XYZ file of N, CA and C in Angstrom:
249
model
N 0.819 -1.196 -0.017
C 0.052 0.043 0.002
C 0.882 1.298 0.021
N 1.985 1.219 0.710
C 2.819 2.407 0.859
C 3.472 2.718 -0.493
N 3.859 1.744 -1.249
C 4.394 2.012 -2.590
C 3.409 2.636 -3.479
N 2.164 2.189 -3.471
C 1.143 2.789 -4.281
C 0.773 4.201 -3.918
N 0.816 4.505 -2.607
C 0.643 5.889 -2.154
C 1.749 6.810 -2.668
N 2.959 6.288 -2.546
C 4.184 7.086 -2.987
C 4.167 7.368 -4.480
N 3.784 6.315 -5.265
C 3.767 6.511 -6.721
C 2.538 7.358 -7.126
N 1.465 7.250 -6.399
C 0.262 8.114 -6.643
C 0.606 9.589 -6.435
N 1.295 9.825 -5.299
C 1.634 11.189 -4.987
C 2.646 11.821 -6.033
N 3.596 10.991 -6.441
C 4.522 11.461 -7.484
C 3.806 11.766 -8.774
N 2.820 10.941 -9.079
C 2.050 11.114 -10.339
C 1.273 12.403 -10.283
N 0.696 12.646 -9.123
C -0.119 13.916 -8.912
C 0.744 15.176 -9.064
N 1.948 15.085 -8.507
C 2.834 16.233 -8.640
C 3.226 16.425 -10.098
N 3.605 15.375 -10.727
C 4.062 15.476 -12.107
C 2.906 15.960 -13.084
N 1.727 15.482 -12.837
C 0.616 15.759 -13.756
C -0.204 17.004 -13.443
N -0.147 17.513 -12.191
C -0.956 18.608 -11.818
C -0.184 19.830 -11.336
N 0.697 19.627 -10.328
C 1.347 20.747 -9.669
C 2.338 21.439 -10.605
N 3.175 20.667 -11.285
C 4.165 21.326 -12.188
C 3.571 22.107 -13.292
N 2.575 21.618 -14.062
C 1.993 22.418 -15.027
C 1.233 23.705 -14.457
N 0.696 23.448 -13.231
C 0.019 24.598 -12.560
C 1.049 25.650 -12.210
N 2.206 25.308 -11.755
C 3.279 26.304 -11.493
C 3.690 26.984 -12.737
N 3.807 26.302 -13.851
C 4.127 26.938 -15.145
C 3.103 27.913 -15.543
N 1.831 27.593 -15.405
C 0.744 28.561 -15.736
C 0.725 29.741 -14.743
N 0.919 29.512 -13.443
C 0.953 30.589 -12.538
C 2.197 31.524 -12.829
N 3.306 30.973 -13.128
C 4.436 31.818 -13.419
C 4.204 32.662 -14.715
N 3.562 32.031 -15.662
C 3.173 32.787 -16.863
C 2.202 33.913 -16.574
N 1.285 33.643 -15.631
C 0.326 34.639 -15.240
C 0.906 35.857 -14.533
N 1.914 35.583 -13.681
C 2.450 36.717 -12.960
C 3.695 37.317 -13.608
N 4.065 36.826 -14.821
C 5.122 37.401 -15.608
C 6.510 36.868 -15.245
N 6.573 35.745 -14.552
C 7.816 35.107 -14.245
C 7.836 33.770 -14.908
N 8.440 33.648 -16.091
C 8.398 32.494 -16.874
C 9.161 31.335 -16.200
N 8.447 30.136 -16.266
C 8.996 28.886 -15.703
C 8.868 27.877 -16.792
N 9.855 27.291 -17.299
C 9.769 26.287 -18.333
C 10.099 24.969 -17.748
N 9.677 23.904 -18.445
C 10.031 22.522 -18.066
C 11.150 21.997 -18.922
N 11.951 22.850 -19.499
C 13.128 22.493 -20.246
C 14.206 21.888 -19.333
N 14.540 20.633 -19.479
C 15.538 20.004 -18.623
C 16.886 19.917 -19.231
N 17.918 19.989 -18.414
C 19.282 19.857 -18.906
C 19.527 18.366 -19.057
N 20.671 17.974 -19.641
C 20.990 16.602 -19.903
C 21.099 15.790 -18.605
N 21.748 16.343 -17.616
C 21.901 15.607 -16.378
C 20.562 15.395 -15.680
N 19.743 16.395 -15.805
C 18.381 16.222 -15.140
C 17.530 15.158 -15.837
N 17.633 15.135 -17.133
C 16.904 14.149 -17.950
C 17.413 12.723 -17.650
N 18.728 12.636 -17.596
C 19.316 11.272 -17.256
C 18.970 10.823 -15.891
N 18.939 11.669 -14.945
C 18.547 11.348 -13.549
C 17.081 10.976 -13.525
N 16.282 11.651 -14.324
C 14.801 11.262 -14.325
C 14.607 9.919 -14.922
N 15.303 9.608 -16.009
C 15.220 8.225 -16.645
C 15.705 7.202 -15.621
N 16.795 7.459 -15.000
C 17.354 6.441 -14.043
C 16.400 6.249 -12.925
N 15.797 7.275 -12.426
C 14.853 7.136 -11.324
C 13.654 6.309 -11.753
N 13.138 6.550 -12.937
C 12.012 5.793 -13.453
C 12.364 4.289 -13.577
N 13.529 4.015 -14.143
C 13.948 2.673 -14.293
C 14.126 1.971 -12.973
N 14.696 2.614 -11.978
C 14.887 1.946 -10.646
C 13.594 1.696 -9.981
N 12.665 2.662 -10.063
C 11.311 2.524 -9.405
C 10.550 1.359 -10.121
N 10.617 1.364 -11.439
C 9.895 0.254 -12.168
C 10.458 -1.073 -11.813
N 11.773 -1.197 -11.598
C 12.360 -2.462 -11.221
C 11.975 -2.850 -9.836
N 11.798 -1.909 -8.956
C 11.347 -2.181 -7.572
C 9.898 -2.638 -7.517
N 9.073 -1.963 -8.240
C 7.614 -2.268 -8.097
C 7.158 -3.370 -9.080
N 8.039 -3.899 -9.881
C 7.710 -4.888 -10.850
C 7.047 -6.136 -10.213
N 7.590 -6.585 -9.058
C 7.129 -7.760 -8.457
C 5.845 -7.618 -7.617
N 5.626 -6.385 -7.175
C 4.468 -6.159 -6.363
C 4.680 -6.409 -4.883
N 5.946 -6.831 -4.515
C 6.311 -7.023 -3.133
C 7.560 -6.281 -2.871
N 7.730 -5.908 -1.602
C 8.989 -5.178 -1.240
C 9.939 -6.134 -0.490
N 11.163 -5.703 -0.524
C 12.255 -6.394 0.117
C 13.224 -5.391 0.632
N 14.005 -5.698 1.665
C 14.861 -4.686 2.216
C 15.930 -4.275 1.222
N 16.321 -5.175 0.316
C 17.294 -4.836 -0.738
C 16.848 -3.772 -1.729
N 15.493 -3.884 -1.972
C 14.877 -2.845 -2.843
C 14.932 -1.476 -2.209
N 14.626 -1.424 -0.949
C 14.668 -0.147 -0.214
C 16.168 0.359 -0.180
N 17.046 -0.513 0.014
C 18.495 -0.124 0.052
C 18.896 0.413 -1.316
N 18.356 -0.208 -2.361
C 18.723 0.294 -3.788
C 18.174 1.633 -3.944
N 16.954 1.935 -3.534
C 16.294 3.192 -3.672
C 17.041 4.230 -2.864
N 17.504 3.931 -1.689
C 18.237 4.900 -0.865
C 19.613 5.205 -1.561
N 20.251 4.190 -2.065
C 21.500 4.363 -2.800
C 21.389 5.295 -4.045
N 20.323 5.040 -4.793
C 20.058 5.881 -5.970
C 19.725 7.330 -5.562
N 19.025 7.497 -4.445
C 18.715 8.782 -3.945
C 20.010 9.536 -3.526
N 20.865 8.801 -2.815
C 22.187 9.528 -2.418
C 23.036 9.775 -3.628
N 23.092 8.913 -4.577
C 23.919 9.212 -5.777
C 23.398 10.401 -6.514
N 22.054 10.422 -6.679
C 21.496 11.535 -7.425
C 21.630 12.869 -6.660
N 21.491 12.815 -5.374
C 21.689 14.000 -4.508
C 23.099 14.522 -4.651
N 24.039 13.665 -4.559
C 25.419 14.047 -4.714
C 25.724 14.630 -6.126
N 25.134 13.987 -7.113
C 25.274 14.525 -8.488
C 24.687 15.938 -8.655
N 23.559 16.119 -8.125
C 22.941 17.472 -8.177
C 23.782 18.483 -7.306
N 24.311 18.015 -6.243
C 25.083 18.953 -5.400
C 26.327 19.446 -6.171
N 27.018 18.498 -6.880
C 28.235 18.893 -7.587
C 27.982 19.371 -8.979
N 26.783 19.126 -9.506
C 26.425 19.581 -10.861
C 26.118 21.115 -10.941
N 25.541 21.557 -9.820
C 25.182 23.009 -9.765
C 26.392 23.838 -9.535
């Protein structure tokens, strides 16, 4: 159930909140685009692949959680040094 809630929340953010922020920024004269740099796009694809590998079985295991935490730490360090 927890994985379903987390994926549902992420889908809501991606499909509703981000486009809403783009429209609000356009309305107040502060443009916000969804144009992603190469590193951001690669990290998005890696995140999607890791999450799909974790939820493929429909069951969770401690190793899946450890893999998600490792990917989170690697991406966080990458964004820290990329900026």
